[in-house]
Amino acid sequence: SAVISQKPSRDICQRGTSLTIQCQVDSQVTMMFWYRQQPGQSLTLIATANQGSEATYESGFVIDKFPISRPNLTFSTLTVSNMSPEDSSIYLCSVESRGRPLNEQFFGPGTRLTVL
Amino acid sequence: KQEVTQIPAALSVPEGENLVLNCSFTDSAIYNLQWFRQDPGKGLTSLLLIQSSQREQTSGRLNASLDKSSGRSTLYIAASQPGDSATYLCAVLFQGGSEKLVFGKGTKLTVNP
């Protein structure tokens, strides 16, 4: 299994500001993902963070709002830009530990974001 | 459309009871299915992973089964304990399309002492 840490664990932010969330893995992984979990909802994939290239975004999510960096195989950041109260969610980083079709996903502890 | 459904949305049982959580999915062409546990305000903990070619996986008091042809999986929890109280999420990695993990909305389990 992979051990994943996220920073910050939680934050309270003002409308219009931006927050960058960090995800660190204890081993090199090919696939890293960012998810959002809105209050009372299940997880929604925001994007796949690709090492050495731009992230691949899911429908409804755009790079200007959620820029992602993936400078190496153990680290990624997600920025939530120009925040509004609707962005209040738990943001989760995950990784696939093995190649497909054996892949198993592991999740970080999440970042709980509240936007006032 | 590839979807995952979990029923019931919430379940409350007395301590010691055996219970079953249900997950159904719309497409039998899958790579695997994972069960996760999520405590309030926390991240996800992977419980069991069942590959497409497998019928079941066991870990301690947990047993997960997979029936691809009917698009169903169950998570069986034996001798439930208050510490089992959490939300249990089922997620399926479908083949084809975007090949992303699709989550159900979860079953919130409460085990009463």
Short mmCIF file of C-alpha atoms in Angstrom, two decimals, chain B:
data_model
loop_
_atom_site.label_atom_id
_atom_site.label_comp_id
_atom_site.label_asym_id
_atom_site.label_seq_id
_atom_site.Cartn_x
_atom_site.Cartn_y
_atom_site.Cartn_z
CA LYS B 1 -23.88 5.45 -18.47
CA GLN B 2 -21.63 3.75 -15.92
CA GLU B 3 -23.16 4.10 -12.47
CA VAL B 4 -22.80 2.59 -9.02
CA THR B 5 -25.69 2.38 -6.59
CA GLN B 6 -25.63 1.51 -2.91
CA ILE B 7 -28.62 0.44 -0.89
CA PRO B 8 -29.55 1.22 1.82
CA ALA B 9 -28.31 4.77 2.26
CA ALA B 10 -28.24 4.26 6.02
CA LEU B 11 -28.36 1.26 8.33
CA SER B 12 -28.56 1.01 12.10
CA VAL B 13 -27.95 -2.32 13.86
CA PRO B 14 -27.29 -3.53 17.40
CA GLU B 15 -23.79 -4.61 18.33
CA GLY B 16 -22.97 -8.23 17.49
CA GLU B 17 -25.27 -8.48 14.50
CA ASN B 18 -24.06 -9.75 11.15
CA LEU B 19 -24.92 -7.43 8.27
CA VAL B 20 -24.73 -7.06 4.52
CA LEU B 21 -24.18 -3.90 2.50
CA ASN B 22 -25.18 -3.91 -1.15
CA CYS B 23 -23.62 -2.38 -4.24
CA SER B 24 -24.87 -2.62 -7.81
CA PHE B 25 -23.29 -1.39 -11.02
CA THR B 26 -24.58 -0.89 -14.52
CA ASP B 27 -21.86 -2.44 -16.71
CA SER B 28 -20.28 -5.85 -16.27
CA ALA B 29 -17.10 -4.81 -18.11
CA ILE B 30 -15.04 -3.89 -15.09
CA TYR B 31 -11.41 -4.13 -14.02
CA ASN B 32 -12.15 -4.32 -10.32
CA LEU B 33 -14.34 -3.23 -7.45
CA GLN B 34 -13.17 -1.67 -4.19
CA TRP B 35 -14.86 -1.22 -0.85
CA PHE B 36 -13.78 1.74 1.26
CA ARG B 37 -14.57 2.99 4.73
CA GLN B 38 -14.86 6.69 5.50
CA ASP B 39 -15.09 8.13 8.99
CA PRO B 40 -16.79 11.55 9.35
CA GLY B 41 -14.71 14.35 7.85
CA LYS B 42 -11.87 11.98 7.03
CA GLY B 43 -10.28 10.35 4.02
CA LEU B 44 -11.00 6.87 2.66
CA THR B 45 -9.53 3.63 3.93
CA SER B 46 -9.34 0.79 1.43
CA LEU B 47 -10.97 -2.34 2.88
CA LEU B 48 -11.07 -4.87 0.07
CA LEU B 49 -10.27 -5.01 -3.62
CA ILE B 50 -11.89 -7.64 -5.84
CA GLN B 51 -10.44 -8.17 -9.28
CA SER B 52 -12.74 -8.83 -12.21
CA SER B 53 -11.71 -12.49 -12.27
CA GLN B 54 -12.39 -13.06 -8.57
CA ARG B 55 -15.61 -13.99 -6.76
CA GLU B 56 -14.77 -12.84 -3.25
CA GLN B 57 -12.14 -11.43 -0.90
CA THR B 58 -11.88 -11.72 2.86
CA SER B 59 -10.14 -9.63 5.50
CA GLY B 60 -10.82 -10.40 9.13
CA ARG B 61 -14.55 -9.94 9.82
CA LEU B 62 -15.13 -8.55 6.34
CA ASN B 63 -16.07 -10.54 3.26
CA ALA B 64 -16.80 -9.00 -0.12
CA SER B 65 -18.36 -10.87 -3.00
CA LEU B 66 -18.61 -10.01 -6.67
CA ASP B 67 -21.11 -11.21 -9.25
CA LYS B 68 -20.21 -9.46 -12.48
CA SER B 69 -22.96 -10.99 -14.56
CA SER B 70 -25.66 -9.53 -12.32
CA GLY B 71 -23.70 -6.35 -11.60
CA ARG B 72 -23.69 -6.83 -7.84
CA SER B 73 -21.32 -6.87 -4.91
CA THR B 74 -21.96 -7.35 -1.23
CA LEU B 75 -19.89 -6.49 1.82
CA TYR B 76 -20.56 -8.80 4.71
CA ILE B 77 -19.56 -7.67 8.20
CA ALA B 78 -19.60 -10.33 10.87
CA ALA B 79 -20.18 -9.68 14.57
CA SER B 80 -20.48 -5.93 14.15
CA GLN B 81 -18.91 -3.57 16.69
CA PRO B 82 -19.51 0.11 17.51
CA GLY B 83 -16.10 0.84 15.96
CA ASP B 84 -17.50 -0.34 12.62
CA SER B 85 -19.73 2.74 12.52
CA ALA B 86 -18.75 4.70 9.40
CA THR B 87 -19.80 5.28 5.81
CA TYR B 88 -18.96 2.43 3.47
CA LEU B 89 -18.31 3.29 -0.15
CA CYS B 90 -18.30 0.97 -3.13
CA ALA B 91 -16.26 2.01 -6.17
CA VAL B 92 -15.96 0.34 -9.55
CA LEU B 93 -13.23 0.74 -12.15
CA PHE B 94 -15.07 0.28 -15.41
CA GLN B 95 -13.39 -0.72 -18.65
CA GLY B 96 -13.76 1.51 -21.66
CA GLY B 97 -14.75 5.14 -21.64
CA SER B 98 -12.66 7.26 -19.31
CA GLU B 99 -11.63 4.24 -17.18
CA LYS B 100 -12.03 6.15 -13.96
CA LEU B 101 -13.15 4.92 -10.55
CA VAL B 102 -16.89 5.49 -10.13
CA PHE B 103 -18.22 5.75 -6.59
CA GLY B 104 -21.55 4.95 -5.08
CA LYS B 105 -23.07 7.38 -2.60
CA GLY B 106 -22.29 5.10 0.30
CA THR B 107 -24.11 3.39 3.14
CA LYS B 108 -23.89 5.07 6.52
CA LEU B 109 -23.63 2.33 9.14
CA THR B 110 -24.33 2.85 12.83
CA VAL B 111 -23.64 0.00 15.24
CA ASN B 112 -25.31 0.63 18.57
CA PRO B 113 -23.73 -0.69 21.78
#
